[in-house]
Amino acid sequence: MKYEVILYYNFKHIENPEQFCEDHKAFLKDLGVKGRVYISDEGLNGTLGGTPEQMQAYKEYVWNLPGFEDTEFKTDMHDTIPFAKLKCKVREEIVALHMDGVNPEDGGYHMPPNEWRKTMESGEDYVMIDVRNDYESKVGHFEGAVKPQVENFFDFPKWLEEKEQEIPKDKKVLMYCTGGIRCEKFSVLMKKKGWEDVNQLHGGILNYAKEEGGEHFKGKCFVFDDRLVVPVNKDNLEPVAHCEITGKPADNYINCANMECNKLFVCSEEGARLMEGCCSEECKQSEFKRPFDPDNAFRPFRKWYNYFDDEFKEREVSVPGSGGCSV
């Protein structure tokens, strides 16, 4: 059986986010789906998985909410539901930039995927910015894109300040992210700082993969669910990253099996088996190492309480030594 995974957002003012969330969560629970939904006074953002029938019922539910009739859904099919549970909660922002006065209505031009591809192939002068975290662009990106070395979306304003003098204000700007939501805010920021020809890939990488076959995209697209990466250009699946254990080409991420480390790192199946899912020899010897299944090397690890009792939570935390780990 195939399951449907959807990704969506809509910047529409919600008068009472708490009540909206309560009603939304009740519907999702009754529907029996899994995933994450974030709600704030600025709108709705989510990714869910279930049967095609469940996803269609949810889409219709959203489309029937006042103001959300135009919500767009990016869809993909998968063999399993890539979420452990359902999470639906209220947040300050549906995508966290930590800046006031950023209204997506003041953002850039939503460039359709076919126009994006034509622009890339036209020979026109532009700068392309990958508006994702560094670990995302590491495993996949558009040809020629600037890949900021930032760990969080809210680090982008500082990055832009540092690079402001390097990007001429009269230069054409192209920007992209996974599904489009981060560009909605970052494009506003760039326009406020003086760039005029600001363009964002409509629907992000996932929409481009569906509409244009992923042409000019190298590697895979990082996603925030159990799949971790999905193919974009199915005619070119060659990895652009390398396994941190073996050094060989790889594009899969895993979290270190050591519960006290949990580092996210690029790893090949060979590397995962060699280190039993760990990022270092030190972690491999840890008493808090989660069980590793060599036949399912990329199966995601779960929270600590799936493997350990309350003593793990109450332990004295010590900072690991070598191996690049952090508590």
Short mmCIF file of C-alpha atoms in Angstrom, two decimals:
data_model
loop_
_atom_site.label_atom_id
_atom_site.label_comp_id
_atom_site.label_asym_id
_atom_site.label_seq_id
_atom_site.Cartn_x
_atom_site.Cartn_y
_atom_site.Cartn_z
CA MET A 1 0.00 0.00 0.00
CA LYS A 2 1.20 3.51 -0.82
CA TYR A 3 0.76 6.40 1.58
CA GLU A 4 0.54 10.08 0.70
CA VAL A 5 2.76 12.70 2.33
CA ILE A 6 1.69 16.33 2.07
CA LEU A 7 3.54 19.59 2.75
CA TYR A 8 1.71 22.93 2.90
CA TYR A 9 1.49 26.40 4.40
CA ASN A 10 -0.69 29.47 4.16
CA PHE A 11 -0.05 32.92 5.59
CA LYS A 12 -3.56 33.95 6.63
CA HIS A 13 -4.37 35.75 9.86
CA ILE A 14 -5.90 33.52 12.54
CA GLU A 15 -7.83 35.45 15.16
CA ASN A 16 -7.72 32.80 17.89
CA PRO A 17 -4.78 30.41 17.27
CA GLU A 18 -5.44 28.39 20.45
CA GLN A 19 -9.04 27.56 19.50
CA PHE A 20 -8.07 27.03 15.87
CA CYS A 21 -5.40 24.57 17.05
CA GLU A 22 -7.78 22.74 19.37
CA ASP A 23 -10.32 22.25 16.57
CA HIS A 24 -7.63 21.30 14.09
CA LYS A 25 -6.07 18.73 16.39
CA ALA A 26 -9.42 17.12 17.13
CA PHE A 27 -10.11 16.70 13.42
CA LEU A 28 -6.65 15.24 12.78
CA LYS A 29 -6.98 12.78 15.66
CA ASP A 30 -10.37 11.61 14.41
CA LEU A 31 -8.92 11.26 10.92
CA GLY A 32 -6.08 9.10 12.26
CA VAL A 33 -3.14 10.72 10.48
CA LYS A 34 0.39 11.49 11.67
CA GLY A 35 2.74 14.42 11.19
CA ARG A 36 3.34 17.98 12.39
CA VAL A 37 1.13 21.05 12.17
CA TYR A 38 2.12 24.48 13.47
CA ILE A 39 -0.37 27.29 13.96
CA SER A 40 0.10 30.94 14.85
CA ASP A 41 -1.74 34.19 14.33
CA GLU A 42 0.14 34.48 11.00
CA GLY A 43 -1.19 31.23 9.55
CA LEU A 44 -0.84 27.48 9.14
CA ASN A 45 2.14 25.25 8.29
CA GLY A 46 2.24 21.47 8.24
CA THR A 47 3.36 18.14 6.88
CA LEU A 48 1.24 15.02 7.30
CA GLY A 49 1.09 11.41 6.17
CA GLY A 50 -1.76 8.97 5.69
CA THR A 51 -3.78 7.17 3.06
CA PRO A 52 -4.73 9.14 -0.08
CA GLU A 53 -8.32 9.12 1.20
CA GLN A 54 -7.28 10.59 4.55
CA MET A 55 -5.17 13.25 2.88
CA GLN A 56 -8.01 14.21 0.55
CA ALA A 57 -10.36 14.54 3.53
CA TYR A 58 -7.85 16.80 5.27
CA LYS A 59 -7.31 18.97 2.19
CA GLU A 60 -11.05 19.51 1.91
CA TYR A 61 -11.20 20.36 5.61
CA VAL A 62 -8.53 23.05 5.15
CA TRP A 63 -10.10 24.40 1.95
CA ASN A 64 -13.37 24.84 3.84
CA LEU A 65 -11.75 26.97 6.54
CA PRO A 66 -12.50 30.68 5.97
CA GLY A 67 -9.49 32.30 4.29
CA PHE A 68 -7.73 29.01 3.50
CA GLU A 69 -9.55 28.17 0.26
CA ASP A 70 -6.40 28.77 -1.79
CA THR A 71 -4.05 26.56 0.26
CA GLU A 72 -1.64 24.65 -1.99
CA PHE A 73 -0.47 21.14 -1.12
CA LYS A 74 2.76 19.51 -2.28
CA THR A 75 2.28 15.74 -2.37
CA ASP A 76 4.50 12.68 -2.56
CA MET A 77 3.89 8.93 -2.27
CA HIS A 78 5.80 6.68 0.13
CA ASP A 79 5.72 3.04 1.26
CA THR A 80 5.21 4.00 4.90
CA ILE A 81 3.97 6.96 6.92
CA PRO A 82 7.24 8.80 7.74
CA PHE A 83 6.08 10.17 11.10
CA ALA A 84 6.02 8.53 14.53
CA LYS A 85 3.01 10.43 15.87
CA LEU A 86 0.78 13.47 15.46
CA LYS A 87 1.90 16.87 16.73
CA CYS A 88 -0.34 19.92 16.40
CA LYS A 89 0.60 23.01 18.39
CA VAL A 90 0.59 26.80 18.56
CA ARG A 91 3.84 28.67 17.88
CA GLU A 92 4.92 32.30 17.79
CA GLU A 93 5.63 31.96 14.05
CA ILE A 94 4.82 29.19 11.59
CA VAL A 95 8.39 29.59 10.31
CA ALA A 96 10.77 31.24 12.76
CA LEU A 97 12.71 34.26 11.51
CA HIS A 98 12.50 36.08 14.88
CA MET A 99 11.84 39.46 13.25
CA ASP A 100 8.81 41.73 13.50
CA GLY A 101 7.17 43.44 10.55
CA VAL A 102 7.89 40.76 7.95
CA ASN A 103 4.69 40.50 5.89
CA PRO A 104 4.81 37.85 3.13
CA GLU A 105 2.48 40.02 1.06
CA ASP A 106 5.50 42.30 0.56
CA GLY A 107 7.66 39.46 -0.71
CA GLY A 108 9.15 38.63 -4.10
CA TYR A 109 7.71 37.37 -7.36
CA HIS A 110 6.56 33.75 -7.20
CA MET A 111 8.40 32.34 -10.21
CA PRO A 112 6.74 29.22 -11.68
CA PRO A 113 9.02 26.17 -12.09
CA ASN A 114 9.03 26.38 -15.91
CA GLU A 115 10.11 30.04 -15.78
CA TRP A 116 12.75 29.20 -13.16
CA ARG A 117 14.23 26.57 -15.46
CA LYS A 118 14.14 28.91 -18.46
CA THR A 119 15.92 31.59 -16.42
CA MET A 120 18.64 29.14 -15.44
CA GLU A 121 19.10 28.14 -19.08
CA SER A 122 18.90 31.67 -20.51
CA GLY A 123 22.43 32.79 -19.70
CA GLU A 124 20.98 35.78 -17.83
CA ASP A 125 23.03 37.19 -14.98
CA TYR A 126 21.59 36.46 -11.53
CA VAL A 127 22.51 35.35 -8.03
CA MET A 128 20.74 32.27 -6.66
CA ILE A 129 20.42 31.77 -2.91
CA ASP A 130 19.60 28.50 -1.15
CA VAL A 131 17.36 29.60 1.74
CA ARG A 132 17.85 26.44 3.80
CA ASN A 133 20.12 25.28 6.59
CA ASP A 134 23.63 24.16 5.68
CA TYR A 135 22.97 20.49 6.41
CA GLU A 136 20.11 20.60 3.89
CA SER A 137 22.08 22.15 1.01
CA LYS A 138 24.98 19.79 1.77
CA VAL A 139 23.14 16.82 0.25
CA GLY A 140 21.43 18.65 -2.61
CA HIS A 141 21.18 22.04 -4.33
CA PHE A 142 20.64 23.83 -7.63
CA GLU A 143 23.62 24.34 -9.90
CA GLY A 144 25.45 27.58 -9.10
CA ALA A 145 23.51 28.37 -5.94
CA VAL A 146 25.02 30.27 -3.02
CA LYS A 147 24.72 27.96 -0.01
CA PRO A 148 24.87 29.99 3.23
CA GLN A 149 26.62 28.25 6.12
CA VAL A 150 23.85 28.75 8.67
CA GLU A 151 22.32 26.24 11.08
CA ASN A 152 18.88 27.84 11.48
CA PHE A 153 16.53 29.94 9.39
CA PHE A 154 16.64 32.74 11.98
CA ASP A 155 20.39 33.05 11.26
CA PHE A 156 19.67 34.34 7.73
CA PRO A 157 19.22 38.03 8.66
CA LYS A 158 22.75 38.08 10.12
CA TRP A 159 24.10 36.27 7.07
CA LEU A 160 22.49 38.85 4.78
CA GLU A 161 24.04 41.69 6.74
CA GLU A 162 27.47 40.10 6.33
CA LYS A 163 26.99 39.52 2.58
CA GLU A 164 25.07 42.71 1.76
CA GLN A 165 28.02 44.42 0.09
CA GLU A 166 28.83 41.36 -2.02
CA ILE A 167 25.47 41.19 -3.84
CA PRO A 168 24.74 44.29 -5.97
CA LYS A 169 21.30 45.74 -5.28
CA ASP A 170 20.53 45.90 -9.01
CA LYS A 171 21.23 42.19 -9.50
CA LYS A 172 18.45 39.71 -10.24
CA VAL A 173 17.91 37.49 -7.19
CA LEU A 174 16.57 33.93 -7.35
CA MET A 175 15.89 32.09 -4.10
CA TYR A 176 14.51 28.69 -3.20
CA CYS A 177 13.79 26.41 -0.26
CA THR A 178 12.06 23.05 0.23
CA GLY A 179 8.41 24.03 -0.16
CA GLY A 180 8.52 27.82 -0.42
CA ILE A 181 7.69 29.02 3.09
CA ARG A 182 11.13 30.32 4.08
CA CYS A 183 11.39 32.32 0.86
CA GLU A 184 8.11 34.04 1.73
CA LYS A 185 9.87 35.82 4.58
CA PHE A 186 13.44 36.03 3.31
CA SER A 187 12.28 37.71 0.08
CA VAL A 188 10.59 40.41 2.19
CA LEU A 189 13.85 40.97 4.06
CA MET A 190 15.84 41.34 0.84
CA LYS A 191 13.34 43.80 -0.64
CA LYS A 192 13.41 45.86 2.56
CA LYS A 193 17.18 46.08 2.27
CA GLY A 194 17.02 47.42 -1.28
CA TRP A 195 16.99 44.54 -3.75
CA GLU A 196 14.20 45.05 -6.27
CA ASP A 197 14.26 42.10 -8.66
CA VAL A 198 13.60 39.41 -6.06
CA ASN A 199 12.18 36.08 -7.22
CA GLN A 200 11.23 32.98 -5.24
CA LEU A 201 10.70 29.49 -6.68
CA HIS A 202 6.95 28.89 -6.39
CA GLY A 203 6.32 25.73 -4.38
CA GLY A 204 10.02 25.24 -3.72
CA ILE A 205 12.20 22.30 -4.69
CA LEU A 206 9.40 19.77 -4.25
CA ASN A 207 7.12 21.54 -6.70
CA TYR A 208 9.98 22.02 -9.15
CA ALA A 209 10.77 18.28 -9.03
CA LYS A 210 7.17 17.49 -9.90
CA GLU A 211 6.79 20.10 -12.65
CA GLU A 212 10.26 20.09 -14.26
CA GLY A 213 11.71 16.73 -13.31
CA GLY A 214 14.39 18.31 -11.15
CA GLU A 215 16.52 19.47 -14.08
CA HIS A 216 19.64 21.39 -12.92
CA PHE A 217 19.27 20.11 -9.34
CA LYS A 218 22.14 18.05 -7.96
CA GLY A 219 21.75 15.51 -5.16
CA LYS A 220 18.62 15.01 -3.06
CA CYS A 221 16.26 17.20 -1.04
CA PHE A 222 16.38 17.06 2.75
CA VAL A 223 12.95 16.72 4.39
CA PHE A 224 11.98 16.94 8.06
CA ASP A 225 10.45 13.49 8.48
CA ASP A 226 11.61 9.88 8.67
CA ARG A 227 12.64 9.85 5.00
CA LEU A 228 15.25 12.57 5.67
CA VAL A 229 16.04 12.86 1.95
CA VAL A 230 13.94 12.43 -1.21
CA PRO A 231 15.01 12.30 -4.89
CA VAL A 232 14.57 15.43 -7.02
CA ASN A 233 16.18 14.80 -10.40
CA LYS A 234 15.47 11.10 -10.98
CA ASP A 235 17.73 11.10 -14.04
CA ASN A 236 20.69 12.09 -11.87
CA LEU A 237 20.80 10.43 -8.46
CA GLU A 238 24.55 10.74 -7.98
CA PRO A 239 25.34 11.89 -4.40
CA VAL A 240 27.02 15.29 -3.94
CA ALA A 241 28.03 14.65 -0.31
CA HIS A 242 30.31 12.04 1.29
CA CYS A 243 29.93 9.57 4.13
CA GLU A 244 31.56 10.92 7.29
CA ILE A 245 32.68 7.40 8.22
CA THR A 246 34.04 5.94 4.96
CA GLY A 247 34.55 9.09 2.86
CA LYS A 248 32.63 7.53 -0.01
CA PRO A 249 29.85 9.36 -1.93
CA ALA A 250 26.61 9.30 0.10
CA ASP A 251 23.48 11.35 0.58
CA ASN A 252 21.66 9.70 3.49
CA TYR A 253 21.51 11.23 6.95
CA ILE A 254 21.29 9.35 10.22
CA ASN A 255 21.38 10.42 13.86
CA CYS A 256 24.15 8.95 15.98
CA ALA A 257 22.89 5.88 17.84
CA ASN A 258 24.47 7.20 21.05
CA MET A 259 21.52 8.82 22.80
CA GLU A 260 23.85 11.33 24.51
CA CYS A 261 25.20 12.48 21.16
CA ASN A 262 22.40 12.18 18.58
CA LYS A 263 24.52 14.01 15.97
CA LEU A 264 22.95 14.23 12.51
CA PHE A 265 25.52 13.20 9.93
CA VAL A 266 25.83 11.95 6.34
CA CYS A 267 26.42 8.22 6.32
CA SER A 268 26.52 5.38 3.81
CA GLU A 269 24.96 2.00 4.55
CA GLU A 270 28.48 0.57 4.80
CA GLY A 271 29.47 3.25 7.31
CA ALA A 272 26.32 2.77 9.37
CA ARG A 273 26.92 -0.96 9.65
CA LEU A 274 30.60 -0.50 10.42
CA MET A 275 29.89 1.90 13.30
CA GLU A 276 26.54 0.38 14.34
CA GLY A 277 24.83 3.69 13.61
CA CYS A 278 27.33 5.79 15.56
CA CYS A 279 29.43 8.77 14.48
CA SER A 280 32.59 7.77 16.40
CA GLU A 281 34.28 4.90 18.21
CA GLU A 282 33.57 6.65 21.51
CA CYS A 283 29.86 6.74 20.77
CA LYS A 284 29.97 3.11 19.64
CA GLN A 285 31.11 2.14 23.16
CA SER A 286 28.45 4.22 24.95
CA GLU A 287 26.13 2.50 27.40
CA PHE A 288 23.39 4.71 26.02
CA LYS A 289 23.64 3.40 22.46
CA ARG A 290 20.28 2.65 20.89
CA PRO A 291 19.89 -0.79 19.24
CA PHE A 292 21.00 -0.80 15.60
CA ASP A 293 19.38 -2.98 12.93
CA PRO A 294 21.89 -3.62 10.09
CA ASP A 295 19.07 -4.74 7.80
CA ASN A 296 17.38 -1.34 8.25
CA ALA A 297 20.42 0.89 8.53
CA PHE A 298 18.53 4.12 7.89
CA ARG A 299 15.55 3.44 10.10
CA PRO A 300 15.24 6.57 12.28
CA PHE A 301 15.93 6.36 15.99
CA ARG A 302 13.20 7.46 18.39
CA LYS A 303 13.17 9.45 21.63
CA TRP A 304 15.07 8.20 24.69
CA TYR A 305 11.99 6.78 26.42
CA ASN A 306 11.62 4.17 23.66
CA TYR A 307 14.90 2.59 24.77
CA PHE A 308 15.74 3.61 28.34
CA ASP A 309 13.98 4.06 31.67
CA ASP A 310 13.82 7.21 33.80
CA GLU A 311 17.39 6.71 35.00
CA PHE A 312 18.58 7.94 31.61
CA LYS A 313 16.74 11.23 32.05
CA GLU A 314 18.02 11.63 35.61
CA ARG A 315 21.65 10.72 34.83
CA GLU A 316 24.58 13.05 35.40
CA VAL A 317 25.34 14.48 31.98
CA SER A 318 29.01 14.54 31.05
CA VAL A 319 30.41 16.23 27.98
CA PRO A 320 31.79 13.65 25.53
CA GLY A 321 35.41 13.99 24.44
CA SER A 322 36.54 13.43 20.87
CA GLY A 323 34.27 12.46 18.00
CA GLY A 324 32.51 15.73 17.36
CA CYS A 325 29.65 14.99 19.73
CA SER A 326 27.64 17.40 21.81
CA VAL A 327 25.28 16.93 24.70
#
